[in-house]
């Protein structure tokens, strides 16, 4: 079996026990990337030389009998909106086409000191705004299971690179489902932590109050290994929760109570909801109790989400005026308003659309009509969820209401595109954790099971995800 | 009509986004559709609902200790005597 | 014609007493540094950075809040004020905002500033300073590009907004002096640093439209700008021209307010709460912590000067009106405790040597006594000499006049003067002798009428060309009148 198919735990053990070297592992992955990347297009930037160098250094450390970290040799693709010092971070945008950060994101620092190796920067929708990775300056990332279809988004490069065996695991960011959507479409595991569990310092902001960085892996176990390294408060992010660093483990636990969210199954394609009912059966066979539950305020979730996300985005993207960093455009001679407007016209379509919508909802006199209402909906939803979590350990449903669709199919209809986020935005609006686990295939296309839990109840959520994964035995990676 | 072309143009001015006539046309139609959808928020009885707010204690704020940032911060090559060059102000 | 004038103020003071910026760890001591040498990813607005609120700035803003008699909300929040400008790294300013609920650190205060007058304080808020623009050819109009220095970006500012409670520019001046003294006493702002305190004003007359005046670079010019603007509006009213609601800029060189270029479209700041900064809980524990850590305020200090040292209200007021004076006074008392004598020397005599320009604040970068070579030890020494009657007050004044330039200790100088006076005594005796010979008739009269001695003194002074000490000369004349 080629090394690039290994799970994170096997990679770490194999390198530590000198069954193979980190250099061999990284070289094999780079070979794999060379082979499949023309079909998938998951990477924006590759970190070949630096990656190999780090591998060699790790091998030397191990030969010298030094301690290696918990992720020693694990090769990660990093969504290209997470800052990596000295390595381009483009956000798939013309506005940052040559931007090289002067600092590492907190998660990058933590992963590096755990021994992980960054193999490259993964493709995304421009500034993480999209659900397909089609809004990238570098072209769409294709779904490894069917390259005529979208990979999901916005962390499409992360999920596709994991599914296509181009890396061990990946980091994505999830603002309205951006880790879980592509995880579902590419049949991998994707987790959005509780808001405040993982530092956002170094994550290029799209919608600050909603997003979290989250791991993507081929197994629940891989996702846990990464979460254990990145979770925990950070003095550089005031919104992280001040508590002891949590450690998650995978335990065989049974007897869970799960609420199957009616609104999610009813709104899904028949092929998708069939798979979700199958998933519920699988869990029942494992001794879980599954009951249908209702989350009535879900009907307002998307309106709330798109109000908050666009409002925050319109302000976050204001800093890209091309004065301090950006692409090459001499400011001399331009009148400042026209320079800003000209430089900023280089945002892509979707980013511009969200900037305008966000500016609209924040306009004078509209705050109470949109932004405040949207926040009240968050409160309402949270209250409904909390009530349900008194009776259920987790809530389950489809991650995506539809199957991966053809590239280009929805790109000209923004609202239709927004509507596919209906099942994922709830976790972002309420700050609660959620995970997408492969549930099987409908018409040969992946379906993801979404498991949501109460705030900071990641352990319970992971236990059920693991239980399901072990029972469902879904095929892992596609032929490419 | 919920959103007019003039409004979108004004928002473009506020957000400093240059738009061609064709873009303006297209965005107006799309934004009209999006805002109409968001208007759903005004149909919900929410008077009693308080928004959630994240809170921190004074003691948890950053301590006032200065630190120099050593690495180069600015990426532009349009510089003069340490200053950053910007467009003219009139 | 009787008119009513309403003036409101927006005062910005940099919290130079904090060591780091408002939201990042960069030093607050940015002055004099090479352009863009005092920045980091946070204050330069690099992608992915998050604001980290400086605890000290909240403490300082809270002190100002208490000093201005304002109330605290239960918790404070920050808002984004969205507008584009090349000096603004994020193209929004982090500030506070009270339109949706009270979230700025202080509201509804009142400050008495003198002569029994007071002004209501609408709010006190914390916000960040933008960067600095420099025009390559010296003027905004002729430069083909602008030079930007972000060293100042992110400096903590406290904005103090008053209600339009002033009618007279002179009162505004008194109010600003009081604010200056308060923030100096709190140790939150060094008002002598260039640009550390700035003021915008709004003016309306007879209930007419409000005109904002911006760009007033020093407190000293506020009074001038207001007088100009009031005259302008009154002239318009007398010609029955309506005053437009507008923003005008103070032209520092020509000392006039100028119309700003009319904006092509209306600005809309699209305020919303900053999601990266949680609300900060204040609560009673915080308030009592601030009360305990508050340095003495000028009003309390004045009371203390009067009750403990027996100073008059006037003298005490002059001292606390400028923290430097009050500190000088107390430092002097540490060396020699003679409060009234010392206060008089500082307020009446020492002040007369301070450069007129400096008193007028036009050269505010320097300390009041910076040009003088005297310190508290000199004044203490001088007061001791007078108290012990080693020298008289006139001599002491003479001594002060010299030591402010030389820095010599008064006792050393007094000793020298005493020695030279002994030499002078024989010269004086000769002069008296010759006057007695020349003016025998007057000497005769003087023995019966004491007042005539003054005539003789005049003659002595004339002969010595005024160099004689009149007191000693008179003593000598009287003695000689008795002898002969």
PDB file of C-alpha atoms in Angstrom, chain C residues 38-302:
ATOM      1  CA  UNK C  38       6.527  51.826  14.866  1.00  0.00           C
ATOM      2  CA  UNK C  39       3.981  49.461  13.341  1.00  0.00           C
ATOM      3  CA  UNK C  40       2.977  45.798  13.502  1.00  0.00           C
ATOM      4  CA  UNK C  41       0.526  43.580  11.585  1.00  0.00           C
ATOM      5  CA  UNK C  42      -2.351  44.684  13.840  1.00  0.00           C
ATOM      6  CA  UNK C  43      -2.048  48.472  13.588  1.00  0.00           C
ATOM      7  CA  UNK C  44      -1.080  48.229   9.911  1.00  0.00           C
ATOM      8  CA  UNK C  45      -4.359  46.378   9.317  1.00  0.00           C
ATOM      9  CA  UNK C  46      -2.802  43.248   7.827  1.00  0.00           C
ATOM     10  CA  UNK C  47      -5.234  40.466   6.894  1.00  0.00           C
ATOM     11  CA  UNK C  48      -5.973  38.010   9.708  1.00  0.00           C
ATOM     12  CA  UNK C  49      -5.111  40.305  12.618  1.00  0.00           C
ATOM     13  CA  UNK C  50      -7.458  40.913  15.530  1.00  0.00           C
ATOM     14  CA  UNK C  51      -7.683  43.883  17.920  1.00  0.00           C
ATOM     15  CA  UNK C  52      -6.393  43.246  21.460  1.00  0.00           C
ATOM     16  CA  UNK C  53      -7.858  45.864  23.764  1.00  0.00           C
ATOM     17  CA  UNK C  54      -5.303  47.480  26.066  1.00  0.00           C
ATOM     18  CA  UNK C  55      -6.428  47.190  29.692  1.00  0.00           C
ATOM     19  CA  UNK C  56      -4.619  50.400  30.720  1.00  0.00           C
ATOM     20  CA  UNK C  57      -6.523  52.526  28.214  1.00  0.00           C
ATOM     21  CA  UNK C  58      -9.827  51.354  29.685  1.00  0.00           C
ATOM     22  CA  UNK C  59      -8.513  52.268  33.132  1.00  0.00           C
ATOM     23  CA  UNK C  60      -7.428  55.725  31.939  1.00  0.00           C
ATOM     24  CA  UNK C  61     -10.667  56.404  30.087  1.00  0.00           C
ATOM     25  CA  UNK C  62     -12.531  55.380  33.230  1.00  0.00           C
ATOM     26  CA  UNK C  63     -10.525  57.897  35.284  1.00  0.00           C
ATOM     27  CA  UNK C  64     -11.454  60.651  32.838  1.00  0.00           C
ATOM     28  CA  UNK C  65     -15.061  59.479  33.025  1.00  0.00           C
ATOM     29  CA  UNK C  66     -15.066  59.850  36.806  1.00  0.00           C
ATOM     30  CA  UNK C  67     -13.213  63.168  36.727  1.00  0.00           C
ATOM     31  CA  UNK C  68     -15.888  64.586  34.409  1.00  0.00           C
ATOM     32  CA  UNK C  69     -18.707  63.351  36.613  1.00  0.00           C
ATOM     33  CA  UNK C  70     -19.932  60.875  33.992  1.00  0.00           C
ATOM     34  CA  UNK C  71     -21.799  57.627  34.576  1.00  0.00           C
ATOM     35  CA  UNK C  72     -20.557  54.189  33.519  1.00  0.00           C
ATOM     36  CA  UNK C  73     -22.738  51.721  31.613  1.00  0.00           C
ATOM     37  CA  UNK C  74     -22.706  48.080  32.866  1.00  0.00           C
ATOM     38  CA  UNK C  75     -20.523  47.086  29.971  1.00  0.00           C
ATOM     39  CA  UNK C  76     -18.758  48.839  27.127  1.00  0.00           C
ATOM     40  CA  UNK C  77     -18.487  47.864  23.471  1.00  0.00           C
ATOM     41  CA  UNK C  78     -16.600  48.967  20.385  1.00  0.00           C
ATOM     42  CA  UNK C  79     -18.103  49.798  17.033  1.00  0.00           C
ATOM     43  CA  UNK C  80     -16.728  49.994  13.537  1.00  0.00           C
ATOM     44  CA  UNK C  81     -17.148  53.370  11.875  1.00  0.00           C
ATOM     45  CA  UNK C  82     -16.834  52.482   8.201  1.00  0.00           C
ATOM     46  CA  UNK C  83     -15.320  55.005   5.809  1.00  0.00           C
ATOM     47  CA  UNK C  84     -12.404  55.016   3.431  1.00  0.00           C
ATOM     48  CA  UNK C  85      -9.425  57.304   3.901  1.00  0.00           C
ATOM     49  CA  UNK C  86      -5.764  56.714   3.062  1.00  0.00           C
ATOM     50  CA  UNK C  87      -4.634  57.264   6.665  1.00  0.00           C
ATOM     51  CA  UNK C  88      -6.947  54.505   7.927  1.00  0.00           C
ATOM     52  CA  UNK C  89      -5.262  51.069   7.667  1.00  0.00           C
ATOM     53  CA  UNK C  90      -8.474  49.038   7.926  1.00  0.00           C
ATOM     54  CA  UNK C  91     -10.703  51.621   6.250  1.00  0.00           C
ATOM     55  CA  UNK C  92     -12.807  51.658   9.375  1.00  0.00           C
ATOM     56  CA  UNK C  93     -12.149  53.272  12.722  1.00  0.00           C
ATOM     57  CA  UNK C  94     -12.732  51.394  15.950  1.00  0.00           C
ATOM     58  CA  UNK C  95     -14.652  53.694  18.227  1.00  0.00           C
ATOM     59  CA  UNK C  96     -17.647  53.638  20.572  1.00  0.00           C
ATOM     60  CA  UNK C  97     -21.217  54.456  19.703  1.00  0.00           C
ATOM     61  CA  UNK C  98     -24.363  55.123  21.682  1.00  0.00           C
ATOM     62  CA  UNK C  99     -27.107  55.169  19.060  1.00  0.00           C
ATOM     63  CA  UNK C 100     -28.398  51.630  19.684  1.00  0.00           C
ATOM     64  CA  UNK C 101     -27.590  51.375  23.381  1.00  0.00           C
ATOM     65  CA  UNK C 102     -25.161  53.093  25.734  1.00  0.00           C
ATOM     66  CA  UNK C 103     -21.794  51.418  25.226  1.00  0.00           C
ATOM     67  CA  UNK C 104     -19.274  54.254  25.488  1.00  0.00           C
ATOM     68  CA  UNK C 105     -17.337  54.332  28.727  1.00  0.00           C
ATOM     69  CA  UNK C 106     -18.890  57.509  30.096  1.00  0.00           C
ATOM     70  CA  UNK C 107     -22.118  59.467  29.623  1.00  0.00           C
ATOM     71  CA  UNK C 108     -24.075  62.332  31.181  1.00  0.00           C
ATOM     72  CA  UNK C 109     -21.492  64.221  33.143  1.00  0.00           C
ATOM     73  CA  UNK C 110     -20.999  67.792  34.245  1.00  0.00           C
ATOM     74  CA  UNK C 111     -17.855  69.798  34.811  1.00  0.00           C
ATOM     75  CA  UNK C 112     -17.557  73.074  36.684  1.00  0.00           C
ATOM     76  CA  UNK C 113     -14.770  75.039  35.104  1.00  0.00           C
ATOM     77  CA  UNK C 114     -14.654  78.344  36.924  1.00  0.00           C
ATOM     78  CA  UNK C 115     -16.639  81.383  38.029  1.00  0.00           C
ATOM     79  CA  UNK C 116     -19.426  78.998  39.018  1.00  0.00           C
ATOM     80  CA  UNK C 117     -20.024  77.983  35.420  1.00  0.00           C
ATOM     81  CA  UNK C 118     -20.393  74.407  34.252  1.00  0.00           C
ATOM     82  CA  UNK C 119     -20.824  72.431  31.052  1.00  0.00           C
ATOM     83  CA  UNK C 120     -22.612  69.137  30.540  1.00  0.00           C
ATOM     84  CA  UNK C 121     -20.560  66.271  29.171  1.00  0.00           C
ATOM     85  CA  UNK C 122     -22.499  64.186  26.669  1.00  0.00           C
ATOM     86  CA  UNK C 123     -20.057  61.289  26.455  1.00  0.00           C
ATOM     87  CA  UNK C 124     -16.526  60.022  26.925  1.00  0.00           C
ATOM     88  CA  UNK C 125     -15.328  57.362  24.524  1.00  0.00           C
ATOM     89  CA  UNK C 126     -12.248  55.398  23.568  1.00  0.00           C
ATOM     90  CA  UNK C 127     -11.154  55.214  19.945  1.00  0.00           C
ATOM     91  CA  UNK C 128      -8.116  54.760  17.731  1.00  0.00           C
ATOM     92  CA  UNK C 129      -6.070  57.481  16.039  1.00  0.00           C
ATOM     93  CA  UNK C 130      -5.452  57.163  12.282  1.00  0.00           C
ATOM     94  CA  UNK C 131      -2.048  57.390  10.582  1.00  0.00           C
ATOM     95  CA  UNK C 132      -0.526  60.632   9.354  1.00  0.00           C
ATOM     96  CA  UNK C 133      -0.533  62.032   5.827  1.00  0.00           C
ATOM     97  CA  UNK C 134       2.306  64.170   4.517  1.00  0.00           C
ATOM     98  CA  UNK C 135       2.009  66.072   1.264  1.00  0.00           C
ATOM     99  CA  UNK C 136       5.067  65.599  -0.902  1.00  0.00           C
ATOM    100  CA  UNK C 137       5.122  69.158  -2.201  1.00  0.00           C
ATOM    101  CA  UNK C 138       3.883  70.668   1.033  1.00  0.00           C
ATOM    102  CA  UNK C 139       0.275  71.097  -0.017  1.00  0.00           C
ATOM    103  CA  UNK C 140      -2.636  68.791  -0.621  1.00  0.00           C
ATOM    104  CA  UNK C 141      -3.532  70.533  -3.871  1.00  0.00           C
ATOM    105  CA  UNK C 142      -0.255  70.283  -5.731  1.00  0.00           C
ATOM    106  CA  UNK C 143       1.044  66.836  -4.700  1.00  0.00           C
ATOM    107  CA  UNK C 144       0.726  63.994  -7.222  1.00  0.00           C
ATOM    108  CA  UNK C 145       0.900  61.513  -4.372  1.00  0.00           C
ATOM    109  CA  UNK C 146       0.602  61.519  -0.626  1.00  0.00           C
ATOM    110  CA  UNK C 147       3.089  60.071   1.839  1.00  0.00           C
ATOM    111  CA  UNK C 148       1.670  57.901   4.578  1.00  0.00           C
ATOM    112  CA  UNK C 149       3.178  57.163   7.976  1.00  0.00           C
ATOM    113  CA  UNK C 150       1.250  54.642  10.102  1.00  0.00           C
ATOM    114  CA  UNK C 151       3.319  55.160  13.273  1.00  0.00           C
ATOM    115  CA  UNK C 152       0.423  57.029  14.911  1.00  0.00           C
ATOM    116  CA  UNK C 153      -2.229  54.576  13.696  1.00  0.00           C
ATOM    117  CA  UNK C 154      -3.865  52.823  16.628  1.00  0.00           C
ATOM    118  CA  UNK C 155      -2.808  55.340  19.269  1.00  0.00           C
ATOM    119  CA  UNK C 156      -5.422  55.396  22.023  1.00  0.00           C
ATOM    120  CA  UNK C 157      -7.628  58.481  22.046  1.00  0.00           C
ATOM    121  CA  UNK C 158     -10.277  59.573  24.487  1.00  0.00           C
ATOM    122  CA  UNK C 159     -12.950  61.717  22.908  1.00  0.00           C
ATOM    123  CA  UNK C 160     -14.840  64.062  25.210  1.00  0.00           C
ATOM    124  CA  UNK C 161     -18.053  65.490  23.770  1.00  0.00           C
ATOM    125  CA  UNK C 162     -19.839  68.352  25.495  1.00  0.00           C
ATOM    126  CA  UNK C 163     -23.371  69.614  25.113  1.00  0.00           C
ATOM    127  CA  UNK C 164     -23.556  73.050  23.399  1.00  0.00           C
ATOM    128  CA  UNK C 165     -23.348  74.768  26.774  1.00  0.00           C
ATOM    129  CA  UNK C 166     -20.894  77.568  26.042  1.00  0.00           C
ATOM    130  CA  UNK C 167     -21.854  81.055  24.969  1.00  0.00           C
ATOM    131  CA  UNK C 168     -18.523  82.818  25.224  1.00  0.00           C
ATOM    132  CA  UNK C 169     -15.206  81.719  23.643  1.00  0.00           C
ATOM    133  CA  UNK C 170     -13.499  82.887  26.840  1.00  0.00           C
ATOM    134  CA  UNK C 171     -15.438  80.250  28.789  1.00  0.00           C
ATOM    135  CA  UNK C 172     -14.366  77.649  26.253  1.00  0.00           C
ATOM    136  CA  UNK C 173     -10.815  78.626  26.964  1.00  0.00           C
ATOM    137  CA  UNK C 174     -11.321  78.226  30.704  1.00  0.00           C
ATOM    138  CA  UNK C 175     -12.966  74.855  30.151  1.00  0.00           C
ATOM    139  CA  UNK C 176     -10.076  73.642  28.001  1.00  0.00           C
ATOM    140  CA  UNK C 177      -7.591  74.797  30.641  1.00  0.00           C
ATOM    141  CA  UNK C 178      -9.495  72.791  33.211  1.00  0.00           C
ATOM    142  CA  UNK C 179      -9.535  69.693  30.976  1.00  0.00           C
ATOM    143  CA  UNK C 180      -5.798  70.088  30.418  1.00  0.00           C
ATOM    144  CA  UNK C 181      -5.139  70.316  34.142  1.00  0.00           C
ATOM    145  CA  UNK C 182      -7.346  67.258  34.814  1.00  0.00           C
ATOM    146  CA  UNK C 183      -5.717  64.966  32.262  1.00  0.00           C
ATOM    147  CA  UNK C 184      -2.283  66.149  33.371  1.00  0.00           C
ATOM    148  CA  UNK C 185      -3.139  65.410  36.996  1.00  0.00           C
ATOM    149  CA  UNK C 186      -4.502  61.970  36.060  1.00  0.00           C
ATOM    150  CA  UNK C 187      -1.225  61.268  34.281  1.00  0.00           C
ATOM    151  CA  UNK C 188      -3.079  59.934  31.255  1.00  0.00           C
ATOM    152  CA  UNK C 189      -1.951  62.505  28.699  1.00  0.00           C
ATOM    153  CA  UNK C 190       1.140  64.625  28.328  1.00  0.00           C
ATOM    154  CA  UNK C 191      -0.501  67.698  26.860  1.00  0.00           C
ATOM    155  CA  UNK C 192       2.865  69.205  25.989  1.00  0.00           C
ATOM    156  CA  UNK C 193       3.471  66.656  23.237  1.00  0.00           C
ATOM    157  CA  UNK C 194       2.571  68.007  19.825  1.00  0.00           C
ATOM    158  CA  UNK C 195      -0.868  66.896  18.681  1.00  0.00           C
ATOM    159  CA  UNK C 196      -1.649  65.076  21.910  1.00  0.00           C
ATOM    160  CA  UNK C 197      -4.720  67.253  22.487  1.00  0.00           C
ATOM    161  CA  UNK C 198      -6.987  68.455  19.677  1.00  0.00           C
ATOM    162  CA  UNK C 199     -10.345  70.139  19.604  1.00  0.00           C
ATOM    163  CA  UNK C 200     -13.240  70.424  17.177  1.00  0.00           C
ATOM    164  CA  UNK C 201     -16.054  72.843  17.914  1.00  0.00           C
ATOM    165  CA  UNK C 202     -19.597  73.479  16.751  1.00  0.00           C
ATOM    166  CA  UNK C 203     -21.224  76.882  16.737  1.00  0.00           C
ATOM    167  CA  UNK C 204     -24.730  78.159  16.132  1.00  0.00           C
ATOM    168  CA  UNK C 205     -26.303  81.523  16.752  1.00  0.00           C
ATOM    169  CA  UNK C 206     -29.926  82.396  17.481  1.00  0.00           C
ATOM    170  CA  UNK C 207     -31.028  78.792  17.073  1.00  0.00           C
ATOM    171  CA  UNK C 208     -29.716  78.683  13.530  1.00  0.00           C
ATOM    172  CA  UNK C 209     -27.851  75.916  11.723  1.00  0.00           C
ATOM    173  CA  UNK C 210     -24.862  74.327  13.374  1.00  0.00           C
ATOM    174  CA  UNK C 211     -21.428  74.760  11.845  1.00  0.00           C
ATOM    175  CA  UNK C 212     -18.644  72.324  12.733  1.00  0.00           C
ATOM    176  CA  UNK C 213     -15.102  73.637  12.871  1.00  0.00           C
ATOM    177  CA  UNK C 214     -12.380  71.059  12.450  1.00  0.00           C
ATOM    178  CA  UNK C 215      -8.615  71.068  12.223  1.00  0.00           C
ATOM    179  CA  UNK C 216      -7.939  73.375  15.170  1.00  0.00           C
ATOM    180  CA  UNK C 217      -4.461  72.209  15.996  1.00  0.00           C
ATOM    181  CA  UNK C 218      -4.024  73.767  19.430  1.00  0.00           C
ATOM    182  CA  UNK C 219      -6.238  74.693  22.343  1.00  0.00           C
ATOM    183  CA  UNK C 220      -4.920  78.257  22.079  1.00  0.00           C
ATOM    184  CA  UNK C 221      -6.440  78.648  18.630  1.00  0.00           C
ATOM    185  CA  UNK C 222      -9.884  77.407  19.644  1.00  0.00           C
ATOM    186  CA  UNK C 223     -10.793  80.778  21.096  1.00  0.00           C
ATOM    187  CA  UNK C 224      -9.630  82.573  17.935  1.00  0.00           C
ATOM    188  CA  UNK C 225     -11.436  80.177  15.643  1.00  0.00           C
ATOM    189  CA  UNK C 226     -14.636  80.580  17.631  1.00  0.00           C
ATOM    190  CA  UNK C 227     -14.437  84.397  17.629  1.00  0.00           C
ATOM    191  CA  UNK C 228     -13.921  84.370  13.878  1.00  0.00           C
ATOM    192  CA  UNK C 229     -16.803  81.992  13.301  1.00  0.00           C
ATOM    193  CA  UNK C 230     -19.209  83.868  15.567  1.00  0.00           C
ATOM    194  CA  UNK C 231     -18.411  87.133  13.804  1.00  0.00           C
ATOM    195  CA  UNK C 232     -18.884  85.439  10.432  1.00  0.00           C
ATOM    196  CA  UNK C 233     -22.278  84.063  11.411  1.00  0.00           C
ATOM    197  CA  UNK C 234     -23.396  87.370  12.958  1.00  0.00           C
ATOM    198  CA  UNK C 235     -22.399  89.261   9.846  1.00  0.00           C
ATOM    199  CA  UNK C 236     -24.397  86.832   7.745  1.00  0.00           C
ATOM    200  CA  UNK C 237     -27.396  87.166  10.048  1.00  0.00           C
ATOM    201  CA  UNK C 238     -27.242  90.955   9.866  1.00  0.00           C
ATOM    202  CA  UNK C 239     -27.370  90.668   6.083  1.00  0.00           C
ATOM    203  CA  UNK C 240     -30.208  88.173   6.417  1.00  0.00           C
ATOM    204  CA  UNK C 241     -28.225  85.377   4.821  1.00  0.00           C
ATOM    205  CA  UNK C 242     -28.985  81.948   6.250  1.00  0.00           C
ATOM    206  CA  UNK C 243     -26.053  80.094   7.774  1.00  0.00           C
ATOM    207  CA  UNK C 244     -25.577  76.673   6.163  1.00  0.00           C
ATOM    208  CA  UNK C 245     -25.131  73.559   8.200  1.00  0.00           C
ATOM    209  CA  UNK C 246     -21.609  72.572   7.216  1.00  0.00           C
ATOM    210  CA  UNK C 247     -18.131  71.572   8.284  1.00  0.00           C
ATOM    211  CA  UNK C 248     -15.485  74.278   8.045  1.00  0.00           C
ATOM    212  CA  UNK C 249     -11.766  73.978   8.512  1.00  0.00           C
ATOM    213  CA  UNK C 250      -9.632  76.300  10.589  1.00  0.00           C
ATOM    214  CA  UNK C 251      -6.891  77.770   8.431  1.00  0.00           C
ATOM    215  CA  UNK C 252      -4.040  78.057  10.856  1.00  0.00           C
ATOM    216  CA  UNK C 253      -1.960  80.381   8.668  1.00  0.00           C
ATOM    217  CA  UNK C 254      -4.669  82.879   7.760  1.00  0.00           C
ATOM    218  CA  UNK C 255      -6.605  82.511  11.038  1.00  0.00           C
ATOM    219  CA  UNK C 256      -9.975  82.089   9.335  1.00  0.00           C
ATOM    220  CA  UNK C 257     -12.473  79.229   9.007  1.00  0.00           C
ATOM    221  CA  UNK C 258     -12.760  77.921   5.471  1.00  0.00           C
ATOM    222  CA  UNK C 259     -15.502  76.077   3.695  1.00  0.00           C
ATOM    223  CA  UNK C 260     -14.609  72.421   3.080  1.00  0.00           C
ATOM    224  CA  UNK C 261     -14.935  71.088  -0.424  1.00  0.00           C
ATOM    225  CA  UNK C 262     -18.516  69.996  -0.847  1.00  0.00           C
ATOM    226  CA  UNK C 263     -18.769  66.228  -0.823  1.00  0.00           C
ATOM    227  CA  UNK C 264     -20.144  64.650  -3.967  1.00  0.00           C
ATOM    228  CA  UNK C 265     -22.245  62.199  -1.988  1.00  0.00           C
ATOM    229  CA  UNK C 266     -23.457  61.793   1.536  1.00  0.00           C
ATOM    230  CA  UNK C 267     -21.225  59.760   3.851  1.00  0.00           C
ATOM    231  CA  UNK C 268     -22.829  56.845   5.714  1.00  0.00           C
ATOM    232  CA  UNK C 269     -20.691  55.261   8.420  1.00  0.00           C
ATOM    233  CA  UNK C 270     -22.581  51.956   8.630  1.00  0.00           C
ATOM    234  CA  UNK C 271     -21.813  51.493  12.335  1.00  0.00           C
ATOM    235  CA  UNK C 272     -21.982  47.994  13.789  1.00  0.00           C
ATOM    236  CA  UNK C 273     -20.446  46.356  16.874  1.00  0.00           C
ATOM    237  CA  UNK C 274     -16.885  45.064  16.452  1.00  0.00           C
ATOM    238  CA  UNK C 275     -17.260  41.268  16.555  1.00  0.00           C
ATOM    239  CA  UNK C 276     -13.620  40.680  17.522  1.00  0.00           C
ATOM    240  CA  UNK C 277     -13.865  42.560  20.829  1.00  0.00           C
ATOM    241  CA  UNK C 278     -16.284  41.079  23.364  1.00  0.00           C
ATOM    242  CA  UNK C 279     -18.195  43.568  25.488  1.00  0.00           C
ATOM    243  CA  UNK C 280     -16.193  44.473  28.582  1.00  0.00           C
ATOM    244  CA  UNK C 281     -18.025  44.103  31.894  1.00  0.00           C
ATOM    245  CA  UNK C 282     -17.365  47.024  34.226  1.00  0.00           C
ATOM    246  CA  UNK C 283     -19.456  46.615  37.375  1.00  0.00           C
ATOM    247  CA  UNK C 284     -19.063  48.041  40.873  1.00  0.00           C
ATOM    248  CA  UNK C 285     -15.802  46.223  41.586  1.00  0.00           C
ATOM    249  CA  UNK C 286     -14.220  47.913  38.585  1.00  0.00           C
ATOM    250  CA  UNK C 287     -15.567  51.316  39.556  1.00  0.00           C
ATOM    251  CA  UNK C 288     -14.199  51.070  43.089  1.00  0.00           C
ATOM    252  CA  UNK C 289     -10.856  49.902  41.686  1.00  0.00           C
ATOM    253  CA  UNK C 290     -10.742  53.027  39.502  1.00  0.00           C
ATOM    254  CA  UNK C 291     -11.749  55.275  42.400  1.00  0.00           C
ATOM    255  CA  UNK C 292      -8.917  53.873  44.470  1.00  0.00           C
ATOM    256  CA  UNK C 293      -6.311  54.209  41.759  1.00  0.00           C
ATOM    257  CA  UNK C 294      -7.323  57.769  40.787  1.00  0.00           C
ATOM    258  CA  UNK C 295      -4.576  60.326  41.385  1.00  0.00           C
ATOM    259  CA  UNK C 296      -5.616  63.550  43.118  1.00  0.00           C
ATOM    260  CA  UNK C 297      -7.714  65.801  40.882  1.00  0.00           C
ATOM    261  CA  UNK C 298      -6.999  69.543  40.567  1.00  0.00           C
ATOM    262  CA  UNK C 299     -10.095  70.577  42.545  1.00  0.00           C
ATOM    263  CA  UNK C 300      -9.165  68.365  45.473  1.00  0.00           C
ATOM    264  CA  UNK C 301      -5.618  69.591  45.316  1.00  0.00           C
ATOM    265  CA  UNK C 302      -6.816  73.191  45.436  1.00  0.00           C
TER     266      UNK C 302
END
